Coordinates of C-alpha atoms and ligand atoms in Angstrom, one line a residue:
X1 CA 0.0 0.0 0.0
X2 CA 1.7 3.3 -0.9
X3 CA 2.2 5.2 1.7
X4 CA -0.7 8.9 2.7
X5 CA 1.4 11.5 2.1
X6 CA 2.4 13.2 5.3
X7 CA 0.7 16.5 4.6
X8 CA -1.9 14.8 4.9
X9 CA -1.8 13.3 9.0
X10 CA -1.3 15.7 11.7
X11 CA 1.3 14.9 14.6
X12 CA -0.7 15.8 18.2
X13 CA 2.6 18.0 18.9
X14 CA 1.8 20.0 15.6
X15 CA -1.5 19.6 16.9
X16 CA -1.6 21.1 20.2
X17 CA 0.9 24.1 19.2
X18 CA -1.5 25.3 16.3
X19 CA -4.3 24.7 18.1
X20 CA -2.9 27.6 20.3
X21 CA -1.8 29.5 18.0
X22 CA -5.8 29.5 16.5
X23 CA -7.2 30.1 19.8
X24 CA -4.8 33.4 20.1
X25 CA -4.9 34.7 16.9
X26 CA -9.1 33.9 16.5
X27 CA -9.5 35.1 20.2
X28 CA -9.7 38.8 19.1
X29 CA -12.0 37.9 16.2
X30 CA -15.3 36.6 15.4
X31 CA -15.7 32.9 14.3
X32 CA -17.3 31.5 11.6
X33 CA -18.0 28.3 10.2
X34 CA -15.0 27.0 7.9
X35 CA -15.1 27.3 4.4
X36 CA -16.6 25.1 2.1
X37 CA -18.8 24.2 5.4
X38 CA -22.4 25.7 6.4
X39 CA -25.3 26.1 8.6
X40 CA -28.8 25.1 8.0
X41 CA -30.5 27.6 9.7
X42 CA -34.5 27.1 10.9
X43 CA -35.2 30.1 8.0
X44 CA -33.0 29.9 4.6
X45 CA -29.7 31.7 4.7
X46 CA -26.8 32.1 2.4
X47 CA -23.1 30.8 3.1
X48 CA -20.4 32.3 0.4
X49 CA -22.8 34.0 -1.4
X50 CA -24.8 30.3 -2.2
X51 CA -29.0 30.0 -1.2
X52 CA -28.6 27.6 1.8
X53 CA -32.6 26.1 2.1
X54 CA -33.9 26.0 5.8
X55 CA -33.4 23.1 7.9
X56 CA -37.4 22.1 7.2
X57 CA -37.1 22.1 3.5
X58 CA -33.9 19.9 4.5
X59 CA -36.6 17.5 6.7
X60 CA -38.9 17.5 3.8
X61 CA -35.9 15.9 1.0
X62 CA -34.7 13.8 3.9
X63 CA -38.4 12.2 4.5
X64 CA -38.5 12.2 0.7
X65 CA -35.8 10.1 0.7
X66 CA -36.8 7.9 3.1
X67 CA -40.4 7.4 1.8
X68 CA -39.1 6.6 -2.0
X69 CA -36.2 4.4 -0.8
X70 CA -38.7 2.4 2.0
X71 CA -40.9 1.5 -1.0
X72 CA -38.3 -0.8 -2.2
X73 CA -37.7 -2.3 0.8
X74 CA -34.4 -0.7 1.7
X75 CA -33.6 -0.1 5.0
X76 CA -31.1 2.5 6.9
X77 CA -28.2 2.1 8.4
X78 CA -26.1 4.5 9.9
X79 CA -21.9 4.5 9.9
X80 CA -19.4 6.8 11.6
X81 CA -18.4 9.7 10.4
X82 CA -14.3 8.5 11.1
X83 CA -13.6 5.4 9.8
X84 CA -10.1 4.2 9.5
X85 CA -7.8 5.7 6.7
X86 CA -6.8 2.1 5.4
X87 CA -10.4 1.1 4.3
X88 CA -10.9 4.2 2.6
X89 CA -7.6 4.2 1.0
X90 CA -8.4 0.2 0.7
X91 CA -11.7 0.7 -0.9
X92 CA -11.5 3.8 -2.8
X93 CA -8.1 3.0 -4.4
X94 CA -5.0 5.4 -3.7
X95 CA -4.5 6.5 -6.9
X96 CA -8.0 8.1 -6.8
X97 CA -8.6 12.0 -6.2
X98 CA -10.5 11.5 -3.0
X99 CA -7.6 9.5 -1.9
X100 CA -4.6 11.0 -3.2
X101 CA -5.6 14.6 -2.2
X102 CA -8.7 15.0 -1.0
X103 CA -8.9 13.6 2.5
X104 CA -9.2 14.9 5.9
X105 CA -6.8 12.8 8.0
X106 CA -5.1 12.6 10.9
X107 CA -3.8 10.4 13.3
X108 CA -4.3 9.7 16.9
X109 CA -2.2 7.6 19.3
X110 CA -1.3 5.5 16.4
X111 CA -4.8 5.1 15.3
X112 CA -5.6 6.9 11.4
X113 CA -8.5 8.4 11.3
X114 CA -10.3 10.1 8.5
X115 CA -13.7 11.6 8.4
X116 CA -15.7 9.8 5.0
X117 CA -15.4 11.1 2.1
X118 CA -18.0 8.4 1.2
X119 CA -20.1 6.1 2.5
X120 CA -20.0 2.9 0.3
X121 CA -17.1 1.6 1.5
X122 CA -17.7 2.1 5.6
X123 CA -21.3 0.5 4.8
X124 CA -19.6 -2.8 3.2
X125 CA -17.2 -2.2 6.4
X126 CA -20.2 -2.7 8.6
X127 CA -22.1 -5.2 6.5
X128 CA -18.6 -7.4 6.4
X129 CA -18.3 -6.7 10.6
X130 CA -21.5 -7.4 11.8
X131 CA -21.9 -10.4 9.1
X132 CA -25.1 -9.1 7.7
X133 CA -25.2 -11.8 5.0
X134 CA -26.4 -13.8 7.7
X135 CA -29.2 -12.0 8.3
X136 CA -30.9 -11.7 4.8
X137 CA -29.1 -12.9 1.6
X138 CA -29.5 -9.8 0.3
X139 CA -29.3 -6.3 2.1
X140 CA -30.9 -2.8 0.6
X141 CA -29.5 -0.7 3.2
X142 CA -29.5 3.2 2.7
X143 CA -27.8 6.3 4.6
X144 CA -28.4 9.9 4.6
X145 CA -25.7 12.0 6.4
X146 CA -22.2 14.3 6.0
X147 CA -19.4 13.2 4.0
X148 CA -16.0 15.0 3.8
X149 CA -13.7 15.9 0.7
X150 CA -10.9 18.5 0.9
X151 CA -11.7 19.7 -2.5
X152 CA -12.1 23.6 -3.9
X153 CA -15.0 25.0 -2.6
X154 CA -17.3 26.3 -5.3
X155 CA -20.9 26.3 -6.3
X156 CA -22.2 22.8 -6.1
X157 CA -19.3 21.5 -4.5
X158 CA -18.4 21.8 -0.8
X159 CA -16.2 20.2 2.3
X160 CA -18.6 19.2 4.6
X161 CA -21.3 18.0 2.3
X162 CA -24.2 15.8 2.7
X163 CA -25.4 12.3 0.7
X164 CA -28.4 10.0 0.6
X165 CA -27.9 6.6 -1.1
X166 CA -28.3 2.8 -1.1
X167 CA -26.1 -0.1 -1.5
X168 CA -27.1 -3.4 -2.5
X169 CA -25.1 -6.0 -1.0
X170 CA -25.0 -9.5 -1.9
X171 CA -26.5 -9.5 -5.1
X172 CA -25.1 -9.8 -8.5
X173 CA -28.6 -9.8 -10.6
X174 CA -29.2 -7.3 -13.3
X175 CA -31.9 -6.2 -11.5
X176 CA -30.3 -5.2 -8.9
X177 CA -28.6 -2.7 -11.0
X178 CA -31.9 -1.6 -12.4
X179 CA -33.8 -1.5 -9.3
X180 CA -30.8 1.1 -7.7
X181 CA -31.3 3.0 -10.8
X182 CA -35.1 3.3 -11.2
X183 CA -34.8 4.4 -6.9
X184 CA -32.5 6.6 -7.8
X185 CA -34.4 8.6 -10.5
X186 CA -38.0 7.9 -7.8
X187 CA -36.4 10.3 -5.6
X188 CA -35.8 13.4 -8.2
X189 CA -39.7 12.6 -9.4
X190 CA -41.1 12.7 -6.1
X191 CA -39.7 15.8 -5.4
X192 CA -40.5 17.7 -8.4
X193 CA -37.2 17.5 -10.4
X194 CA -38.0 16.0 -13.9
X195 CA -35.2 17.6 -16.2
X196 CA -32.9 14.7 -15.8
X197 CA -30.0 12.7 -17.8
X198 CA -28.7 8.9 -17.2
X199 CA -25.4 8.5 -18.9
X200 CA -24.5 4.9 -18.4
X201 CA -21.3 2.4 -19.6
X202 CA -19.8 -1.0 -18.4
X203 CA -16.8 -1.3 -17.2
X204 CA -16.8 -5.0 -17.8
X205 CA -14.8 -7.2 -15.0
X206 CA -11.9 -7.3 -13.8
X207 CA -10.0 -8.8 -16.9
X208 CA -11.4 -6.3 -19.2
X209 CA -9.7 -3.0 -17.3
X210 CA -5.9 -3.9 -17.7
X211 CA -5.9 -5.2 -21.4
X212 CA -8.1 -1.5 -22.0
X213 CA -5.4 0.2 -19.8
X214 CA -2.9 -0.8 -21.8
X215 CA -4.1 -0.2 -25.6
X216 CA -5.1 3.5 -24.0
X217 CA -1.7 4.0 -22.7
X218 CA -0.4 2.9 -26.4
X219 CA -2.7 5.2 -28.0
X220 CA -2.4 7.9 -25.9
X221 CA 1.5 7.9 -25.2
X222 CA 2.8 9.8 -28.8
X223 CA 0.4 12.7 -28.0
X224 CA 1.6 13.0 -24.5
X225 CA 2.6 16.4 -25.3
X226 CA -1.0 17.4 -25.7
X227 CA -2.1 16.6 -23.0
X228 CA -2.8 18.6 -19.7
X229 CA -0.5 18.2 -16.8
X230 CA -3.3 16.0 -15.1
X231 CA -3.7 13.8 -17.8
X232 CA 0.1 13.7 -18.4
X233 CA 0.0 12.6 -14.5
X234 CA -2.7 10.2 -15.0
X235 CA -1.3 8.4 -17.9
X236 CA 0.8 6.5 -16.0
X237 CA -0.9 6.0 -12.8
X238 CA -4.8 5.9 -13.5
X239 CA -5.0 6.1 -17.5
X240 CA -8.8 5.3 -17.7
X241 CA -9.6 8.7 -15.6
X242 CA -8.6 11.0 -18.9
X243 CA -11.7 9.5 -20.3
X244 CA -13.3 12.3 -17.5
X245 CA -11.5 15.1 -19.5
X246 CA -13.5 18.2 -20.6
X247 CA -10.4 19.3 -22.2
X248 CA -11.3 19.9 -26.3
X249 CA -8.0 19.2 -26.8
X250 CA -7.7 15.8 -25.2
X251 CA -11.5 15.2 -26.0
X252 CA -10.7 15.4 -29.6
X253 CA -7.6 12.7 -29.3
X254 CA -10.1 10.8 -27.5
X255 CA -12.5 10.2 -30.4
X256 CA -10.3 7.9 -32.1
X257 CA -9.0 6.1 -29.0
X258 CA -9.7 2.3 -28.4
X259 CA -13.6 1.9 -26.8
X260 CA -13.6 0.3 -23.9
X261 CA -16.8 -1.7 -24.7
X262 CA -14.6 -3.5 -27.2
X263 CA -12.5 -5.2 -24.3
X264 CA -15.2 -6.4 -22.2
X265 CA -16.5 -10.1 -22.2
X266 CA -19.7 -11.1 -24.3
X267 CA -21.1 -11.8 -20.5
X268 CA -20.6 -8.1 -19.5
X269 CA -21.8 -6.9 -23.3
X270 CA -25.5 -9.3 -22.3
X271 CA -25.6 -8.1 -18.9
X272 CA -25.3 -4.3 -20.4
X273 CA -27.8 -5.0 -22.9
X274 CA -30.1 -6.7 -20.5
X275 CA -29.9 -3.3 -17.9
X276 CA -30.7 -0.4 -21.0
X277 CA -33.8 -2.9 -22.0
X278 CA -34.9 -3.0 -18.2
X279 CA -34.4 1.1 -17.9
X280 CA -36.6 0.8 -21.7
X281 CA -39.2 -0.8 -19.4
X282 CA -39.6 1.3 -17.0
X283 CA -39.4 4.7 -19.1
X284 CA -36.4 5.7 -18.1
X285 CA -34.6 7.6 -20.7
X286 CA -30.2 7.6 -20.8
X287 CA -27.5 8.2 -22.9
X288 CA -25.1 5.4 -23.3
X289 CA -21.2 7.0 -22.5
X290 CA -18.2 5.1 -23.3
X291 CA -16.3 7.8 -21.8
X292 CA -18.1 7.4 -18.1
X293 CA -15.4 5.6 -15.9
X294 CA -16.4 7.1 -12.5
X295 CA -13.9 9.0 -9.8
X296 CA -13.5 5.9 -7.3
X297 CA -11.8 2.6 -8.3
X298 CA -14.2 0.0 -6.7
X299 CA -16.4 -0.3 -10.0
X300 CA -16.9 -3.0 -12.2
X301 CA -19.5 -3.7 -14.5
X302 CA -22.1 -0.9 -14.4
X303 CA -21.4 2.7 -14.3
X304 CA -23.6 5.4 -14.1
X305 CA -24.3 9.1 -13.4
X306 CA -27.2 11.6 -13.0
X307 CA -27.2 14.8 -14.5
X308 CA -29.6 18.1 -14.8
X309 CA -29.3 21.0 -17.0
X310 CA -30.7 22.6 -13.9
X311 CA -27.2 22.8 -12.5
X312 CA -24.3 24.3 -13.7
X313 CA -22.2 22.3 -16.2
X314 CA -19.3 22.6 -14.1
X315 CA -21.0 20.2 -11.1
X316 CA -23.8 18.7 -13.2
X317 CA -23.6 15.4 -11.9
X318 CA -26.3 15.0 -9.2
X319 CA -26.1 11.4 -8.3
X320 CA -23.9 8.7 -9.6
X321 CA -23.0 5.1 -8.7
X322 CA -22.1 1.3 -10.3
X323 CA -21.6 -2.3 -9.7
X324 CA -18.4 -3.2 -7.3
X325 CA -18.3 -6.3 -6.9
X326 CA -14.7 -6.9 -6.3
X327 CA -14.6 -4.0 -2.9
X328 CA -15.8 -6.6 -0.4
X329 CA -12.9 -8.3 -0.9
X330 CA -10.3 -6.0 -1.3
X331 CA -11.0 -5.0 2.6
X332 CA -11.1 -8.3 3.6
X333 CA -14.1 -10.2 2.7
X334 CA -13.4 -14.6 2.3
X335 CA -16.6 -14.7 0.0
X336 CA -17.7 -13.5 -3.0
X337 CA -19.7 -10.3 -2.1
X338 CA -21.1 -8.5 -5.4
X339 CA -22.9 -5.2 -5.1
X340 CA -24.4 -2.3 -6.2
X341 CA -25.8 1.3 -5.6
X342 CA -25.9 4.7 -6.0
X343 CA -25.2 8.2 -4.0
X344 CA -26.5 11.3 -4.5
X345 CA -25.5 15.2 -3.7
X346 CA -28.0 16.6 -1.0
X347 CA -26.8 20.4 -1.7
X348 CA -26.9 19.9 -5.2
X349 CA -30.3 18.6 -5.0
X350 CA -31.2 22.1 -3.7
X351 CA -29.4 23.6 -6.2
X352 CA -32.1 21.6 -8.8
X353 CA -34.8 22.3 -6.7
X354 CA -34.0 26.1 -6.2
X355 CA -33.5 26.6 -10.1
X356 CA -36.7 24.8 -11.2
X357 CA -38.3 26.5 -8.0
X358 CA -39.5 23.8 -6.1
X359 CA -37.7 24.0 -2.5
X360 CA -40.1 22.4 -0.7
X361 CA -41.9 24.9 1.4
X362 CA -43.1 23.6 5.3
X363 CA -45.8 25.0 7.1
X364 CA -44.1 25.9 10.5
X365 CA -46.9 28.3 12.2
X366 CA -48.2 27.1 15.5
X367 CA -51.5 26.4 16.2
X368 CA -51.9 29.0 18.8
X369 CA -50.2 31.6 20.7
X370 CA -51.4 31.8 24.1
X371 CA -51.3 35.6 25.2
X372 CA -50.9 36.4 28.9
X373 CA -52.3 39.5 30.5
X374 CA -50.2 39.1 33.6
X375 CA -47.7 37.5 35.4
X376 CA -50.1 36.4 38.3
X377 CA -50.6 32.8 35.9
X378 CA -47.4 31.9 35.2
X379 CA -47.6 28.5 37.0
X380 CA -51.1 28.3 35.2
X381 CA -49.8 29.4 31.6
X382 CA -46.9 26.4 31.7
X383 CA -49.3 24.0 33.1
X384 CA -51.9 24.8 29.9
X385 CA -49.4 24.8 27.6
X386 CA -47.9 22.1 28.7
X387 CA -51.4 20.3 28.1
X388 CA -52.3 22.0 25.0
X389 CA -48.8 21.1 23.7
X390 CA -49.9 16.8 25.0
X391 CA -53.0 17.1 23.3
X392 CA -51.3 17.4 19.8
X393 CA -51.6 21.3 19.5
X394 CA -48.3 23.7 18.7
X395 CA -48.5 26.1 21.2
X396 CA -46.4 29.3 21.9
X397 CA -46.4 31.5 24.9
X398 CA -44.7 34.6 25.5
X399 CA -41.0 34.2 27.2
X400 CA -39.8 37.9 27.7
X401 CA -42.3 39.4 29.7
X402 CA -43.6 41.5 27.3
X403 CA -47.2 43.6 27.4
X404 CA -49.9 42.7 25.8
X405 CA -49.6 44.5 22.6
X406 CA -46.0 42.9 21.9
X407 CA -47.1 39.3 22.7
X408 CA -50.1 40.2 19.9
X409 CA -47.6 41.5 17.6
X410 CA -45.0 38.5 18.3
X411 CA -47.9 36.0 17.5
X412 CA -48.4 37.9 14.0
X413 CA -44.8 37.6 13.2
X414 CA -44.8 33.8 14.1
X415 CA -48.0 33.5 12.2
X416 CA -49.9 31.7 14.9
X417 CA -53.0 30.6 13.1
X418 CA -55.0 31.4 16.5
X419 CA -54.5 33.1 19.2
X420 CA -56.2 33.1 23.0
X421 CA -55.7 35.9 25.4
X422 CA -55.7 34.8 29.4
X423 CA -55.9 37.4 32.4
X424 CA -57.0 36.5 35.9
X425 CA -61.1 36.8 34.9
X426 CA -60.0 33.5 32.2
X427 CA -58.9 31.8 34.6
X428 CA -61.5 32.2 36.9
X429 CA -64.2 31.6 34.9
X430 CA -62.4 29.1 32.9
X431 CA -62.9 30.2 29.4
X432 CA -61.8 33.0 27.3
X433 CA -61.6 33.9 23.5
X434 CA -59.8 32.3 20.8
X435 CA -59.3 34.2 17.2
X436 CA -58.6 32.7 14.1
X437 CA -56.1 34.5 12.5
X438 CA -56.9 33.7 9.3
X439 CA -60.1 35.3 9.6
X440 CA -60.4 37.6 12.9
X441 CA -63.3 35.5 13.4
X442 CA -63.7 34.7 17.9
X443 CA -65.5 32.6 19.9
X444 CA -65.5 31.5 23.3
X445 CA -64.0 28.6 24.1
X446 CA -63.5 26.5 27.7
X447 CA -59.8 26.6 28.7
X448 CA -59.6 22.9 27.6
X449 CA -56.7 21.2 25.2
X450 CA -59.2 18.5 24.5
X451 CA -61.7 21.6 23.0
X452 CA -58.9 23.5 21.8
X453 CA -57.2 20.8 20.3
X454 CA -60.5 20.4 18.2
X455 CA -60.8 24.0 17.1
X456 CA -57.4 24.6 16.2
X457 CA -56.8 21.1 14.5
X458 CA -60.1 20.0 12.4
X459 CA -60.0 17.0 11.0
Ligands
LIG1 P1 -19.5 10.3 -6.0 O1 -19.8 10.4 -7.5 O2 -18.1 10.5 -5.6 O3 -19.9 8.8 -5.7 O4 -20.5 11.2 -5.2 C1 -21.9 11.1 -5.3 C2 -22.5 12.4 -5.4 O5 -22.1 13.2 -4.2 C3 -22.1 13.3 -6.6 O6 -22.8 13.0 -7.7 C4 -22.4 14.7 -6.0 O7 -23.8 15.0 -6.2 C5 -22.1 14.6 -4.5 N1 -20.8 15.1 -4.2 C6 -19.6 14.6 -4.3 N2 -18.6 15.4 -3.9 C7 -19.2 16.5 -3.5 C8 -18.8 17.8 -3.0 N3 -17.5 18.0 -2.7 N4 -19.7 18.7 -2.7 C9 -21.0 18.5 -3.0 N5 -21.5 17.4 -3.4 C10 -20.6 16.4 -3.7 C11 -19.8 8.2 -4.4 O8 -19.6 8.9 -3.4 C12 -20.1 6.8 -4.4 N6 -20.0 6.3 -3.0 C13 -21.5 6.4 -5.0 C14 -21.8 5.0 -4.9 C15 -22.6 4.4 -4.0 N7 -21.4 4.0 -5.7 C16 -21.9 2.9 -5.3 N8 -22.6 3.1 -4.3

């Protein structure tokens, strides 16, 4: 295994001594979040001059996400965010991007740690630890959480930055491949998004990657001169990753270099054939790209990315995913262990969403703000809210001591859909008025959560 570079992993001496220098030198200023990081506020906010969505529209993908994926049965499971450096290194493949220069690492009493860039590899991790194939045959497990690449920040592409997706483990059925897919797309639909393009390829198996390597090396080798730096880089080390270039330059030599589908096995060509007439079935429209090899070198077989013309060209791709059947074992696994899945870019979602203008929008008015005249009830005021709250109503009450006409004005600006104003004469006689907002309609009601509850909540 070729060793992380060292820039990469953090000594606790050089640890401790910047983390003093930071606390001096931040001490006389104010902090804020790191770039290429953000918050999701309750209300959306912007972070480097990007649309953040609040945290409910967040709730709304996330139960999206959860609804579309349960229909098929999948399940969640949920990894660390540090995993060992090794697996990722391991499963990823060194030569990779993510690996070579993208991780956050450090080390720890002799322990590396890195925070995931990814989550396919710490889920096989756990499936292989907690011998999962022993529990169903085949698992659909799915994750939604933070993943971690040091990477440029820009538009669409970010730190700290947040994935749903679903691995299929233990299967090596066509199917499979198609069901992950057709999921996959489920999700965009169900939340509005319907300007969408599949590119798919085959990688073919494991034999058909080194004889391709090698006739792409050949070809490409006399016009080394013409090509980038990176590519010049990549020749050598990771050849099939020039196929990514959106160089026109090195696009244009690529027209007449060797196809890859032309060194995979007639079993790989059937299988392909077999997944584009299953994505024909189900309506799904793609583009077949020979040129589609993927950033992570744990595929085999399928390959396949999600793109919108709602986002940028620069970061179009909004999902993306494949067959890897060969990463169970390269971290260890005894048995064959073929899989597949998919993950897909939460903020770039939102940047979809915000450009076709369909940010899910989530009504977050209480029910009712409970005005109080005086102080006299406070003991009274918690208890009520307390039941109005246990009866399935969303209920507000004033917190700052404020008169009358502030707690009115402060239920306007939460837009409480009702509101009920209680003094000493409410209390004693045990009812008082309740407005609609909506309306400025009032009635009297009994100081009861059950009534209340009824009023405020119709079925
Ligand atoms: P990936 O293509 O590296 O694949 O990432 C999947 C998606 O995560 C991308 O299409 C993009 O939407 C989002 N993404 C990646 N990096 C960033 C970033 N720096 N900022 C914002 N969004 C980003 C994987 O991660 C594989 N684990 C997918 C997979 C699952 N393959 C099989 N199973």
């Amino acid at each position: 295994m070729r060793k992380l570079n060292s820039s990469h992993i953090d000594s606790p001496s050089n640890q401790v001594q910047r983390n003093a220098y930071d606390v001096k030198k931040q001490a006389a200023e104010s902090f804020r979040s790191i770039k290429g990081t953000f918050d999701v506020l309750p209300t959306a906010s912007s972070a480097d001059g990007r649309a953040i969505a609040g945290s409910a529209a967040w709730r709304h993908v996330e139960r999206t996400v959860v609804d579309v994926l349960g229909r098929y049965g999948a399940r969640e499971i949920r990894t660390p965010i540090l995993e060992p450096t090794a697996l990722i290194a391991r499963g990823i493949g060194q030569l990779t991007d993510i690996v070579s220069k993208e991780m956050f690492a450090f080390e720890r009493e002799d322990t590396h740690y890195v925070l995931r860039p990814e989550v396919t590899a710490p889920v096989m991790r756990a499936y292989l630890q907690h011998h999962l194939d022993q529990e169903r045959s085949v698992q659909k497990l799915f994750y939604i959480g933070p993943c971690f690449r040091a990477e440029r920040p820009q538009k669409g592409r970010y730190r700290q930055f947040h994935q749903f997706g679903v691995e299929y483990i233990g299967t090596d059925t066509v199917r499979a491949d198609a069901e992950v897919i057709t999921m996959m797309v489920d999700v965009y639909h169900a939340l509005g998004i319907d300007d969408l393009r599949l590119r798919v390829n085959t990688l073919g198996d494991e034999n058909a990657r080194p004889a391709f390597k090698e006739a792409l090396q050949s070809y490409l080798r006399p016009f080394a001169d013409d090509l980038s730096e990176t590519s010049r880089r990549r020749l050598d080390e990771n050849p099939l990753r020039i196929l990514d270039t959106k160089n026109p330059r090195e696009r244009e030599l690529l027209e007449e270099a060797p196809s890859l589908i032309n060194f995979v096995s007639t079993e790989s060509r059937d299988r392909y054939d077999a997944l584009l007439e299953m994505l024909d079935g189900v309506g799904i429209r793609y583009i077949e790209d020979p040129f589609l090899v993927r950033g992570l070198d744990y595929y085999t077989e399928t390959a396949f990315e999600l793109e919108s013309d709602l986002l940028d060209s620069a970061q179009s791709a909004l999902a993306g995913g494949g067959r890897y059947d060969l990463l169970a074992s390269e971290i260890g696994a005894k048995n064959p262990t073929p899989a597949v899945g998919f993950a897909a870019g939460i903020e770039r979602l939102f940047l979809a969403l915000e450009s076709a203008g369909k940010i899910p929008v989530t009504d977050e008015r209480p029910d009712i703000f409970v005005v109080l005249v005086d102080n006299e009830g406070d003991a009274w005021a918690t208890s009520f809210a307390h039941q109005l709250r246990a009866a399935g109503v969303s209920c507000e009450i004033d917190l700052s001591g404020r008169s009358v006409k502030a707690q009115m004005r402060e239920a306007n600006r939460v837009g409480a859909k009702h509101v009920i104003v209680v003094g000493e004469t409410e209390r004693a006689s045990g009812s008082a008025k309740l407005k609609n907002m909506a309306d400025g309609t009032e009635r009297d009601v009994s100081l009861s959560a059950d009534e209340i509850r009824l009023l405020c909540i119709p079925d």
